[in-house]
């Protein structure tokens, strides 16, 4: 008999995720995110122009529904004649990368620290949690801004800074779950048969803490996109000519009266992408972690 | 209660020390010579030498940290690189503007957020509920720097209803007492200035309040829904109390506890968001000053401003915790 057919071998998370299909907000979120990922992958195919190609003749063209708009630049062009639609399409790549990398950093570090904290308790627990408190003592975004200010403005540093500021969220959640799981008999049993600590933690305990972690990951991706856009808006994230949504808004500030469309569309793109992750995160929370419901 | 306050104050000390450690280490973890970083690239060798002497940069790291703390105790945050002003004086001058903005934003978000939340909860699954909750979700997903620019475009540039930026119009006289302009205008009974100051604060405050309003609305709704399901609400209704009385006197009071915590947590969002909002609206507060410092690579200002905002945040969090303990006496007993 194959083990897969045994219903008890299935991680309960699959059943919980099954409920997701009945959750409308989660489905809408999932659709938005899938669209966003598709656009990012297919950017070279979808975008009508090169996102960094400037054109002296096409500066500040309005979108197509405008009297003077043309189908050549559906969403118009910016002050250097670059196609807004193409830049937004390529911007999806940047934002998606930011979300994955910075949340990846936070997830890995946070989970590791949370495990050590919750499993070994005592000195390491106090030390790690005090360090997390220190990070949390800075208002949101401030620490990221300051870290990038010191390291020098670049997308890479922005992702790192956002990653660092998100570590405590993950560390706290994992620590809490690990503390709870450690009290259970299976952990005792694993210890009794002499399983090494890393095995108990990563193969025994961690899979049981997945629910809240998945929820936190999704919601963090939403805020990572938002924070990265804010950093780029302040000139601390992606540097020109990288097509990044926050940076696009920053440069359009001076044109706000002459060409408001340059500013409008990247903002809508950010809003949609973040909304997608937030919707999915809310849906996941309802499905996976009823305790966290707000 | 007193024991609780003392315990909380004791916890605050290591957190504040931690903040100073992080801020201190940042300067030293940055590649390059800290003295050069602080003085800028064009500093003379003599000036660099003086700074090294003054800050003890030639000493071992832990001694340097000790000196750093000692200077902090004396309120010495150093001098700004470009204007050679005392950082602490500059902070003191600017922080009323930030606090004023944050408080008005907080007021808006409490008021609007709670009203939206209460109506949504009492009319669950109605059109109003759906629309306001969708709005709240959009609110937390909104890049506020973009929203601020959209507001500017609509209400200032196109409709001309609100002033574009700043705290007061040019030509409006106001005697500065506390540096909180609205308060100053009231104290000096200067009503034209009062109106002008209020007019100026509306757009930045609404922008800054977007995310907190949305969060408070969502929290109020779910807390109210939790409470409205309970038996004592049924009892209150059954004994014939009016709808409004049940909601405001019986339900809201218990629903307030999680909502107050949420409101307290919004200070961090407000202080961080202030950097974006102040930059957009040219609001002369600590946030804009920090942004300018980042642009000019004035590390003394970055260091001082960061320390100040983080310390303020820690103190505010403490106040929120204490307030929370007053509202919910079970906390301080634990």
Coordinates of C-alpha atoms in Angstrom, one line a residue:
Chain A
X1 CA 0.0 0.0 0.0
X2 CA 1.4 3.4 -0.9
X3 CA 1.7 5.8 1.9
X4 CA 0.1 8.6 -0.1
X5 CA -3.3 6.9 0.1
X6 CA -3.3 7.0 3.8
X7 CA -5.3 10.1 4.8
X8 CA -3.4 10.5 8.0
X9 CA -0.2 11.1 6.1
X10 CA -1.6 14.2 4.5
X11 CA -0.6 17.4 6.2
X12 CA -3.8 19.0 7.6
X13 CA -2.8 22.2 5.8
X14 CA -4.0 20.7 2.5
X15 CA -7.5 20.3 3.9
X16 CA -7.5 23.8 5.3
X17 CA -6.2 25.2 2.0
X18 CA -9.1 23.3 0.3
X19 CA -11.5 25.6 2.2
X20 CA -9.8 28.5 0.4
X21 CA -11.8 27.9 -2.7
X22 CA -14.9 28.8 -0.9
X23 CA -13.4 32.1 0.2
X24 CA -14.2 34.8 -2.3
X25 CA -11.7 37.4 -1.1
X26 CA -8.9 34.8 -1.3
X27 CA -9.8 33.9 -4.9
X28 CA -9.9 37.5 -6.0
X29 CA -6.5 38.0 -4.4
X30 CA -5.1 34.8 -6.0
X31 CA -6.4 36.0 -9.4
X32 CA -4.7 39.4 -9.0
X33 CA -1.4 37.9 -7.9
X34 CA -1.5 35.3 -10.7
X35 CA -2.0 38.1 -13.2
X36 CA 0.8 40.1 -11.6
X37 CA 3.2 37.1 -11.8
X38 CA 2.2 36.3 -15.4
X39 CA 2.8 40.0 -16.4
X40 CA 6.2 39.8 -14.7
X41 CA 7.2 36.6 -16.4
X42 CA 5.9 37.6 -19.8
X43 CA 7.1 41.2 -19.6
X44 CA 9.3 41.1 -22.8
X45 CA 6.4 39.6 -24.7
X46 CA 3.7 41.9 -23.3
X47 CA 5.4 45.3 -23.3
X48 CA 5.0 47.2 -26.5
X49 CA 8.3 49.1 -26.1
X50 CA 11.7 48.9 -24.4
X51 CA 11.1 50.2 -20.8
X52 CA 14.3 52.2 -20.7
X53 CA 14.3 53.4 -24.3
X54 CA 14.0 57.2 -24.4
X55 CA 12.5 59.1 -27.3
X56 CA 12.9 62.8 -27.9
X57 CA 9.8 62.9 -30.1
X58 CA 7.4 61.2 -27.7
X59 CA 7.9 63.2 -24.5
X60 CA 4.9 63.4 -22.2
X61 CA 2.4 61.9 -24.6
X62 CA -1.0 61.5 -22.9
X63 CA -2.9 58.1 -22.7
X64 CA -4.9 56.9 -25.7
X65 CA -8.3 58.0 -24.5
X66 CA -7.0 61.6 -24.4
X67 CA -7.6 63.8 -27.5
X68 CA -4.0 63.7 -28.5
X69 CA -3.2 60.2 -27.3
X70 CA -2.2 57.5 -29.7
X71 CA -2.2 53.7 -29.7
X72 CA 1.5 53.7 -29.9
X73 CA 1.7 54.6 -26.2
X74 CA -1.5 53.4 -24.6
X75 CA -0.8 54.8 -21.2
X76 CA 1.3 57.7 -22.5
X77 CA 5.0 58.5 -22.0
X78 CA 7.1 60.2 -19.3
X79 CA 9.3 63.2 -19.6
X80 CA 12.0 61.2 -21.4
X81 CA 9.6 59.7 -23.9
X82 CA 9.6 56.3 -22.2
X83 CA 6.4 54.2 -22.6
X84 CA 4.5 54.2 -19.3
X85 CA 2.8 50.8 -20.0
X86 CA 6.1 49.1 -20.7
X87 CA 7.6 50.5 -17.6
X88 CA 4.7 49.4 -15.5
X89 CA 4.9 45.9 -17.0
X90 CA 8.6 45.7 -16.3
X91 CA 8.0 47.2 -12.9
X92 CA 6.0 44.1 -11.9
X93 CA 9.3 42.2 -12.1
X94 CA 11.0 44.6 -9.8
X95 CA 8.2 44.6 -7.2
X96 CA 7.8 40.8 -7.3
X97 CA 11.6 40.4 -6.8
X98 CA 11.5 42.8 -3.9
X99 CA 8.6 40.9 -2.3
X100 CA 10.2 37.5 -2.7
X101 CA 13.8 38.5 -1.7
X102 CA 13.0 40.7 1.2
X103 CA 10.3 38.4 2.7
X104 CA 12.6 35.5 1.9
X105 CA 15.3 37.1 4.1
X106 CA 12.9 37.8 6.9
X107 CA 11.3 34.3 6.6
X108 CA 14.6 32.5 6.8
X109 CA 16.2 34.5 9.5
X110 CA 13.0 34.9 11.5
X111 CA 12.1 31.2 11.4
X112 CA 15.6 30.2 12.4
X113 CA 15.8 32.7 15.3
X114 CA 12.2 31.8 16.3
X115 CA 13.0 28.1 16.4
X116 CA 16.2 28.6 18.5
X117 CA 14.3 30.9 20.8
X118 CA 11.3 28.7 21.3
X119 CA 13.2 25.4 21.4
X120 CA 16.2 26.2 23.6
X121 CA 14.5 28.8 25.7
X122 CA 16.6 30.3 28.5
X123 CA 19.5 32.6 27.6
X124 CA 19.2 32.4 23.8
X125 CA 15.5 33.0 24.0
X126 CA 16.0 36.2 26.1
X127 CA 18.8 37.4 23.9
X128 CA 17.1 36.9 20.6
X129 CA 13.8 38.3 21.8
X130 CA 15.5 41.4 23.3
X131 CA 17.2 42.0 19.9
X132 CA 13.8 41.6 18.2
X133 CA 12.4 44.2 20.7
X134 CA 15.1 46.6 19.7
X135 CA 14.2 46.3 16.0
X136 CA 10.6 46.8 16.9
X137 CA 11.5 49.9 18.9
X138 CA 11.8 51.7 15.6
X139 CA 8.7 52.9 13.8
X140 CA 7.9 51.1 10.6
X141 CA 9.9 52.3 7.6
X142 CA 12.2 54.5 9.7
X143 CA 14.7 51.7 10.3
X144 CA 14.6 50.7 6.6
X145 CA 15.2 54.3 5.6
X146 CA 18.1 54.7 8.0
X147 CA 19.7 51.4 7.0
X148 CA 19.6 52.3 3.4
X149 CA 20.8 55.8 4.1
X150 CA 24.0 54.3 5.7
X151 CA 24.5 51.5 3.2
X152 CA 23.9 53.6 0.2
X153 CA 20.7 53.8 -2.0
X154 CA 20.2 50.7 -4.2
X155 CA 17.4 48.2 -4.7
X156 CA 19.6 45.5 -3.2
X157 CA 20.1 47.4 0.0
X158 CA 16.5 48.3 0.1
X159 CA 15.5 44.7 -0.1
X160 CA 18.0 43.8 2.7
X161 CA 16.7 46.7 4.9
X162 CA 13.1 45.7 4.5
X163 CA 14.1 42.0 5.1
X164 CA 15.8 42.9 8.4
X165 CA 12.9 45.0 9.7
X166 CA 10.5 42.1 9.0
X167 CA 12.5 39.5 10.9
X168 CA 10.8 40.1 14.3
X169 CA 7.3 39.4 12.9
X170 CA 8.4 35.9 11.8
X171 CA 10.6 35.2 14.8
X172 CA 7.8 36.0 17.2
X173 CA 5.2 33.9 15.4
X174 CA 7.5 30.9 15.1
X175 CA 8.7 31.2 18.7
X176 CA 5.1 31.2 19.9
X177 CA 4.2 28.1 17.9
X178 CA 7.4 26.3 18.8
X179 CA 6.9 26.9 22.5
X180 CA 3.4 25.5 22.2
X181 CA 4.4 22.5 20.2
X182 CA 7.3 21.7 22.5
X183 CA 4.8 20.8 25.3
X184 CA 3.3 18.1 23.2
X185 CA 4.0 14.4 23.5
X186 CA 5.4 13.8 20.1
X187 CA 8.3 16.1 20.8
X188 CA 9.0 14.3 24.1
X189 CA 8.8 11.0 22.2
X190 CA 11.2 12.2 19.5
X191 CA 13.6 13.4 22.3
X192 CA 13.3 10.1 24.1
X193 CA 14.3 8.1 21.0
X194 CA 17.3 10.4 20.7
X195 CA 16.4 12.3 17.6
X196 CA 18.8 15.2 17.0
X197 CA 17.5 18.7 17.8
X198 CA 17.6 19.9 14.2
X199 CA 15.5 17.0 13.1
X200 CA 12.9 17.5 15.9
X201 CA 12.7 21.2 15.0
X202 CA 12.6 21.2 11.3
X203 CA 10.9 17.9 10.6
X204 CA 8.9 17.5 13.7
X205 CA 7.8 20.9 14.9
X206 CA 8.1 23.4 12.1
X207 CA 5.5 21.7 9.7
X208 CA 3.0 22.2 12.5
X209 CA 3.6 25.9 12.6
X210 CA 3.0 26.4 8.9
X211 CA -0.4 28.0 9.1
X212 CA 0.4 31.3 10.7
X213 CA 3.7 31.4 8.8
X214 CA 2.0 31.2 5.5
X215 CA -0.4 34.0 6.5
X216 CA 2.4 36.2 7.7
X217 CA 4.4 35.6 4.5
X218 CA 1.6 36.7 2.3
X219 CA 0.7 39.8 4.3
X220 CA 4.4 40.7 4.5
X221 CA 4.8 40.5 0.8
X222 CA 2.0 43.1 0.5
X223 CA 3.8 45.5 2.9
X224 CA 7.2 44.7 1.3
X225 CA 6.0 45.9 -2.1
X226 CA 4.5 49.0 -0.4
X227 CA 7.7 49.8 1.6
X228 CA 10.0 49.2 -1.4
X229 CA 7.9 51.6 -3.4
X230 CA 8.1 54.1 -0.6
X231 CA 11.9 53.7 -0.4
X232 CA 12.3 54.1 -4.2
X233 CA 10.0 57.1 -4.0
X234 CA 12.4 58.7 -1.5
X235 CA 15.2 57.9 -3.9
X236 CA 16.6 55.1 -1.6
X237 CA 15.5 52.1 -3.6
X238 CA 15.7 51.2 -7.2
X239 CA 17.8 53.7 -9.1
X240 CA 17.0 55.2 -12.5
X241 CA 16.6 54.0 -15.2
X242 CA 15.2 50.9 -13.5
X243 CA 11.4 50.8 -14.1
X244 CA 10.2 50.8 -10.6
X245 CA 6.7 52.0 -9.6
X246 CA 7.7 54.1 -6.6
X247 CA 10.5 55.7 -8.5
X248 CA 8.2 56.4 -11.4
X249 CA 5.9 58.3 -9.1
X250 CA 8.8 60.2 -7.6
X251 CA 10.0 61.5 -10.9
X252 CA 6.5 62.5 -12.0
X253 CA 6.0 64.8 -9.0
X254 CA 7.4 67.8 -10.9
X255 CA 5.0 67.0 -13.8
X256 CA 1.9 66.8 -11.7
X257 CA 0.1 69.6 -13.4
X258 CA 1.4 69.1 -16.9
X259 CA 1.1 65.3 -17.1
X260 CA -0.8 63.8 -14.3
X261 CA -1.0 60.4 -16.0
X262 CA 2.7 59.7 -15.5
X263 CA 1.9 59.6 -11.8
X264 CA -1.5 58.0 -11.9
X265 CA -0.8 54.6 -13.4
X266 CA 2.2 53.4 -11.3
X267 CA 0.2 54.2 -8.2
X268 CA -2.7 52.1 -9.4
X269 CA -0.3 49.3 -10.2
X270 CA 1.1 49.4 -6.6
X271 CA -2.4 49.5 -5.2
X272 CA -3.5 46.5 -7.2
X273 CA -0.5 44.3 -6.4
X274 CA -0.6 45.1 -2.7
X275 CA -4.4 44.6 -2.6
X276 CA -3.9 41.2 -4.2
X277 CA -1.5 40.0 -1.5
X278 CA -3.7 41.5 1.3
X279 CA -6.8 39.8 -0.1
X280 CA -5.1 36.5 -0.3
X281 CA -3.5 37.0 3.2
X282 CA -6.9 37.7 4.7
X283 CA -8.4 34.7 3.0
X284 CA -5.6 32.5 4.2
X285 CA -5.9 33.8 7.7
X286 CA -9.6 32.8 7.8
X287 CA -8.8 29.4 6.4
X288 CA -5.6 28.5 8.2
X289 CA -5.5 30.4 11.4
X290 CA -8.8 31.3 12.9
X291 CA -7.1 32.6 16.1
X292 CA -5.4 35.4 14.2
X293 CA -8.6 36.8 12.7
X294 CA -8.9 40.5 13.5
Chain B
X1 CA -1.0 49.3 39.4
X2 CA 2.1 51.2 40.7
X3 CA 4.1 47.9 40.5
X4 CA 3.0 47.5 37.0
X5 CA 4.1 51.0 36.0
X6 CA 7.5 50.5 37.6
X7 CA 7.9 47.1 35.9
X8 CA 7.1 48.7 32.6
X9 CA 9.5 51.5 33.1
X10 CA 12.3 49.0 34.0
X11 CA 11.6 47.2 30.7
X12 CA 11.8 50.5 28.8
X13 CA 15.5 51.0 29.9
X14 CA 17.0 48.1 28.0
X15 CA 14.9 48.8 25.0
X16 CA 16.1 52.4 24.9
X17 CA 19.7 51.3 25.4
X18 CA 19.2 48.8 22.5
X19 CA 18.1 51.7 20.3
X20 CA 21.2 53.6 21.1
X21 CA 23.3 50.5 20.4
X22 CA 21.7 50.1 17.0
X23 CA 22.0 53.7 16.1
X24 CA 25.6 53.8 17.3
X25 CA 26.7 50.6 15.5
X26 CA 25.1 51.8 12.2
X27 CA 27.6 54.5 11.8
X28 CA 30.5 52.2 12.6
X29 CA 29.2 49.3 10.5
X30 CA 29.1 51.6 7.5
X31 CA 32.2 51.2 5.3
X32 CA 34.5 54.2 5.4
X33 CA 35.8 56.5 8.0
X34 CA 33.1 57.6 10.4
X35 CA 34.7 61.1 10.8
X36 CA 34.6 61.6 7.1
X37 CA 31.1 60.3 7.0
X38 CA 30.1 62.8 9.6
X39 CA 31.9 65.8 8.1
X40 CA 31.4 65.1 4.4
X41 CA 34.0 64.5 1.7
X42 CA 35.3 68.0 1.6
X43 CA 36.3 68.2 5.2
X44 CA 39.8 69.4 6.0
X45 CA 42.3 67.1 7.8
X46 CA 42.2 69.4 10.8
X47 CA 38.5 69.2 11.1
X48 CA 38.6 65.5 10.7
X49 CA 41.2 65.3 13.5
X50 CA 39.0 67.5 15.7
X51 CA 36.0 65.3 15.2
X52 CA 38.0 62.2 15.9
X53 CA 39.2 63.7 19.1
X54 CA 35.8 65.0 20.2
X55 CA 34.0 61.7 19.5
X56 CA 36.9 59.6 20.6
X57 CA 37.0 57.8 17.3
X58 CA 40.5 56.6 18.0
X59 CA 39.4 54.7 21.1
X60 CA 38.2 51.1 21.2
X61 CA 34.5 50.6 20.2
X62 CA 33.1 50.0 23.7
X63 CA 34.8 53.2 25.0
X64 CA 33.4 55.1 22.0
X65 CA 29.9 53.8 22.9
X66 CA 30.4 54.9 26.5
X67 CA 31.4 58.4 25.3
X68 CA 28.4 58.4 22.9
X69 CA 26.0 57.6 25.8
X70 CA 27.7 60.2 28.0
X71 CA 27.1 62.9 25.3
X72 CA 23.5 61.7 24.9
X73 CA 22.9 62.1 28.6
X74 CA 24.0 65.7 28.3
X75 CA 21.6 66.2 25.4
X76 CA 24.4 66.5 23.0
X77 CA 23.4 65.0 19.7
X78 CA 26.2 66.7 17.8
X79 CA 26.0 69.4 15.1
X80 CA 24.5 69.3 11.6
X81 CA 27.1 69.0 8.9
X82 CA 25.9 71.7 6.5
X83 CA 24.4 74.4 8.8
X84 CA 26.5 73.8 11.9
X85 CA 23.4 73.9 14.2
X86 CA 23.0 71.8 17.3
X87 CA 21.0 68.8 16.3
X88 CA 19.0 68.8 19.5
X89 CA 17.9 72.4 18.9
X90 CA 16.8 71.6 15.4
X91 CA 14.9 68.6 16.7
X92 CA 13.1 70.6 19.3
X93 CA 12.2 73.2 16.8
X94 CA 10.7 70.7 14.4
X95 CA 9.0 68.1 16.4
X96 CA 5.9 70.1 17.3
X97 CA 5.1 70.2 13.6
X98 CA 5.3 66.4 13.4
X99 CA 3.4 65.8 16.6
X100 CA 0.7 68.2 15.5
X101 CA 0.3 66.4 12.2
X102 CA 0.4 63.0 13.8
X103 CA -2.2 63.9 16.4
X104 CA -4.6 65.3 13.9
X105 CA -4.1 62.3 11.8
X106 CA -4.7 60.0 14.8
X107 CA -7.8 61.9 15.7
X108 CA -9.2 61.5 12.2
X109 CA -8.4 57.8 12.1
X110 CA -10.0 57.1 15.5
X111 CA -13.1 59.1 14.6
X112 CA -13.6 57.9 11.1
X113 CA -12.3 54.4 11.7
X114 CA -14.5 53.8 14.7
X115 CA -17.6 55.2 13.1
X116 CA -17.1 53.1 9.9
X117 CA -16.4 50.0 12.0
X118 CA -19.5 50.5 14.2
X119 CA -21.9 51.0 11.3
X120 CA -20.4 48.1 9.4
X121 CA -20.7 45.8 12.4
X122 CA -24.3 46.8 13.2
X123 CA -25.3 46.5 9.5
X124 CA -23.2 43.4 8.8
X125 CA -23.4 42.2 5.1
X126 CA -25.1 45.3 4.0
X127 CA -23.9 47.4 1.1
X128 CA -22.4 49.9 3.5
X129 CA -20.5 47.1 5.2
X130 CA -19.1 45.7 1.9
X131 CA -18.2 49.1 0.5
X132 CA -16.5 50.4 3.7
X133 CA -14.6 47.1 4.3
X134 CA -13.4 47.1 0.6
X135 CA -12.4 50.8 1.2
X136 CA -10.6 49.8 4.3
X137 CA -8.7 47.0 2.4
X138 CA -7.8 49.5 -0.3
X139 CA -6.7 51.9 2.5
X140 CA -4.2 49.5 3.9
X141 CA -2.9 48.7 0.4
X142 CA -2.5 52.3 -0.6
X143 CA 0.9 53.9 -1.2
X144 CA 0.3 57.0 0.8
X145 CA 2.9 59.1 -1.0
X146 CA 0.9 58.5 -4.1
X147 CA -2.4 59.2 -2.5
X148 CA -1.0 62.5 -1.2
X149 CA 0.0 63.5 -4.7
X150 CA -3.5 62.5 -6.0
X151 CA -5.1 64.7 -3.2
X152 CA -2.8 67.5 -4.2
X153 CA -3.8 67.2 -7.8
X154 CA -7.5 67.1 -7.1
X155 CA -8.1 69.4 -4.1
X156 CA -5.4 71.9 -4.6
X157 CA -4.3 72.1 -8.2
X158 CA -7.7 71.4 -9.9
X159 CA -10.3 72.5 -7.4
X160 CA -8.2 75.0 -5.5
X161 CA -10.0 74.2 -2.2
X162 CA -6.9 73.5 -0.1
X163 CA -3.4 75.0 0.0
X164 CA -0.8 72.9 -1.7
X165 CA 1.9 72.6 1.0
X166 CA 3.5 74.1 4.1
X167 CA 2.0 74.9 7.5
X168 CA 0.9 78.5 7.0
X169 CA 0.3 80.8 4.0
X170 CA 2.9 83.4 3.3
X171 CA 1.7 86.7 4.8
X172 CA -0.2 85.2 7.7
X173 CA 1.3 86.4 10.9
X174 CA 1.4 84.1 13.9
X175 CA 3.1 84.6 17.2
X176 CA 4.9 81.4 18.0
X177 CA 4.4 80.2 21.5
X178 CA 4.5 76.4 21.5
X179 CA 5.3 75.8 17.8
X180 CA 2.0 73.9 17.6
X181 CA 0.5 76.4 15.1
X182 CA -3.2 75.5 15.7
X183 CA -2.6 75.8 19.5
X184 CA -0.6 79.0 19.1
X185 CA -3.4 80.5 17.1
X186 CA -6.0 79.7 19.7
X187 CA -3.8 81.0 22.5
X188 CA -3.1 84.3 20.8
X189 CA -6.8 84.4 19.6
X190 CA -5.5 84.9 16.0
X191 CA -8.5 83.4 14.1
X192 CA -7.3 84.1 10.6
X193 CA -4.1 82.2 11.4
X194 CA -6.2 79.5 13.0
X195 CA -8.3 79.0 9.9
X196 CA -5.2 79.1 7.7
X197 CA -3.3 76.5 9.9
X198 CA -6.4 74.2 9.9
X199 CA -6.7 74.5 6.2
X200 CA -3.1 73.6 5.7
X201 CA -3.2 70.5 7.9
X202 CA -6.3 68.9 6.4
X203 CA -4.6 67.3 3.3
X204 CA -1.4 66.0 5.0
X205 CA -3.4 64.7 8.0
X206 CA -6.0 62.9 5.9
X207 CA -3.2 61.4 3.8
X208 CA -1.3 60.2 6.9
X209 CA -4.4 58.9 8.5
X210 CA -5.4 56.6 5.6
X211 CA -3.7 53.4 6.8
X212 CA -4.6 53.9 10.5
X213 CA -8.2 54.7 9.6
X214 CA -8.5 51.5 7.6
X215 CA -6.9 49.4 10.4
X216 CA -9.1 50.9 13.1
X217 CA -12.2 50.4 11.0
X218 CA -11.5 46.8 10.5
X219 CA -10.6 46.2 14.1
X220 CA -13.6 48.0 15.4
X221 CA -15.9 46.1 13.1
X222 CA -14.6 42.7 14.2
X223 CA -14.4 43.6 17.9
X224 CA -18.0 44.9 17.7
X225 CA -19.2 41.8 15.9
X226 CA -17.6 39.6 18.6
X227 CA -19.3 41.6 21.4
X228 CA -22.7 41.9 19.6
X229 CA -23.0 38.1 19.5
X230 CA -22.8 37.8 23.3
X231 CA -25.6 37.0 25.6
X232 CA -25.6 40.2 27.6
X233 CA -26.3 42.2 24.5
X234 CA -29.4 40.0 23.9
X235 CA -30.4 40.7 27.5
X236 CA -29.9 44.4 27.0
X237 CA -32.1 44.3 23.9
X238 CA -34.6 42.1 25.6
X239 CA -35.1 44.4 28.5
X240 CA -36.1 47.0 25.9
X241 CA -33.1 49.3 25.8
X242 CA -32.9 51.5 22.7
X243 CA -30.8 50.3 19.8
X244 CA -28.3 53.2 20.2
X245 CA -28.0 52.6 23.9
X246 CA -27.2 49.0 23.4
X247 CA -24.6 49.7 20.9
X248 CA -22.8 52.7 22.5
X249 CA -23.2 51.9 26.2
X250 CA -23.1 48.1 26.3
X251 CA -21.3 46.9 23.2
X252 CA -18.8 49.6 22.4
X253 CA -17.3 49.7 25.8
X254 CA -16.2 46.1 25.7
X255 CA -15.3 46.3 22.0
X256 CA -13.0 49.2 22.9
X257 CA -10.3 47.2 24.5
X258 CA -8.8 45.6 21.4
X259 CA -9.5 48.8 19.5
X260 CA -7.4 50.9 21.9
X261 CA -4.5 48.6 21.5
X262 CA -4.7 48.9 17.8
X263 CA -4.9 52.7 18.0
X264 CA -1.8 52.6 20.1
X265 CA 0.1 50.5 17.6
X266 CA -0.7 53.1 14.9
X267 CA 1.8 55.6 16.3
X268 CA 4.6 53.7 14.7
X269 CA 2.7 53.9 11.3
X270 CA 2.1 57.6 11.9
X271 CA 5.7 58.4 12.8
X272 CA 7.1 56.4 9.9
X273 CA 4.5 57.7 7.5
X274 CA 5.3 61.2 8.6
X275 CA 8.6 61.0 6.7
X276 CA 6.6 60.4 3.4
X277 CA 3.8 62.8 4.1
X278 CA 6.0 65.6 5.3
X279 CA 8.2 65.2 2.3
X280 CA 5.3 65.5 -0.1
X281 CA 3.5 68.4 1.5
X282 CA 6.7 70.3 2.5
X283 CA 5.6 70.0 6.1
X284 CA 8.5 71.4 8.2
X285 CA 8.7 68.6 10.7
X286 CA 11.2 66.0 11.8
X287 CA 10.3 63.7 9.0
X288 CA 11.0 66.1 6.2
X289 CA 14.2 67.2 8.0
X290 CA 15.3 63.5 8.1
X291 CA 14.5 63.1 4.5
X292 CA 16.6 66.2 3.6
X293 CA 19.4 64.8 5.7
X294 CA 19.3 61.5 3.9
X295 CA 19.5 63.3 0.6
X296 CA 22.4 65.5 1.8
X297 CA 24.1 62.6 3.6
X298 CA 24.1 64.5 6.9
X299 CA 24.7 61.5 9.2
X300 CA 24.6 63.6 12.4
X301 CA 21.0 64.5 11.6
X302 CA 20.1 61.0 10.6
X303 CA 21.6 59.7 13.8
X304 CA 20.0 62.3 16.0
X305 CA 16.6 62.2 14.3
X306 CA 16.5 58.4 14.4
X307 CA 17.4 58.4 18.1
X308 CA 14.7 61.0 18.8
X309 CA 11.9 59.3 16.9
X310 CA 12.7 55.9 18.2
X311 CA 12.9 57.1 21.8
X312 CA 9.6 59.0 21.3
X313 CA 8.1 55.8 19.9
X314 CA 9.2 53.7 22.9
X315 CA 7.8 56.3 25.3
X316 CA 4.5 56.5 23.4
X317 CA 4.3 52.7 23.5
X318 CA 4.8 52.8 27.2
X319 CA 2.0 55.3 27.6
X320 CA -0.3 53.2 25.5
X321 CA 0.5 50.1 27.6
X322 CA -0.3 52.1 30.7
X323 CA -3.5 53.4 29.3
X324 CA -4.4 49.9 28.2
X325 CA -3.9 48.7 31.8
X326 CA -6.3 51.4 33.1
X327 CA -9.0 50.5 30.6
X328 CA -8.5 46.7 31.2
X329 CA -7.5 46.2 34.8
X330 CA -6.9 42.5 34.2
X331 CA -3.6 43.4 32.5
X332 CA -1.8 44.9 35.4
X333 CA -2.7 42.0 37.7
X334 CA -1.0 39.4 35.5

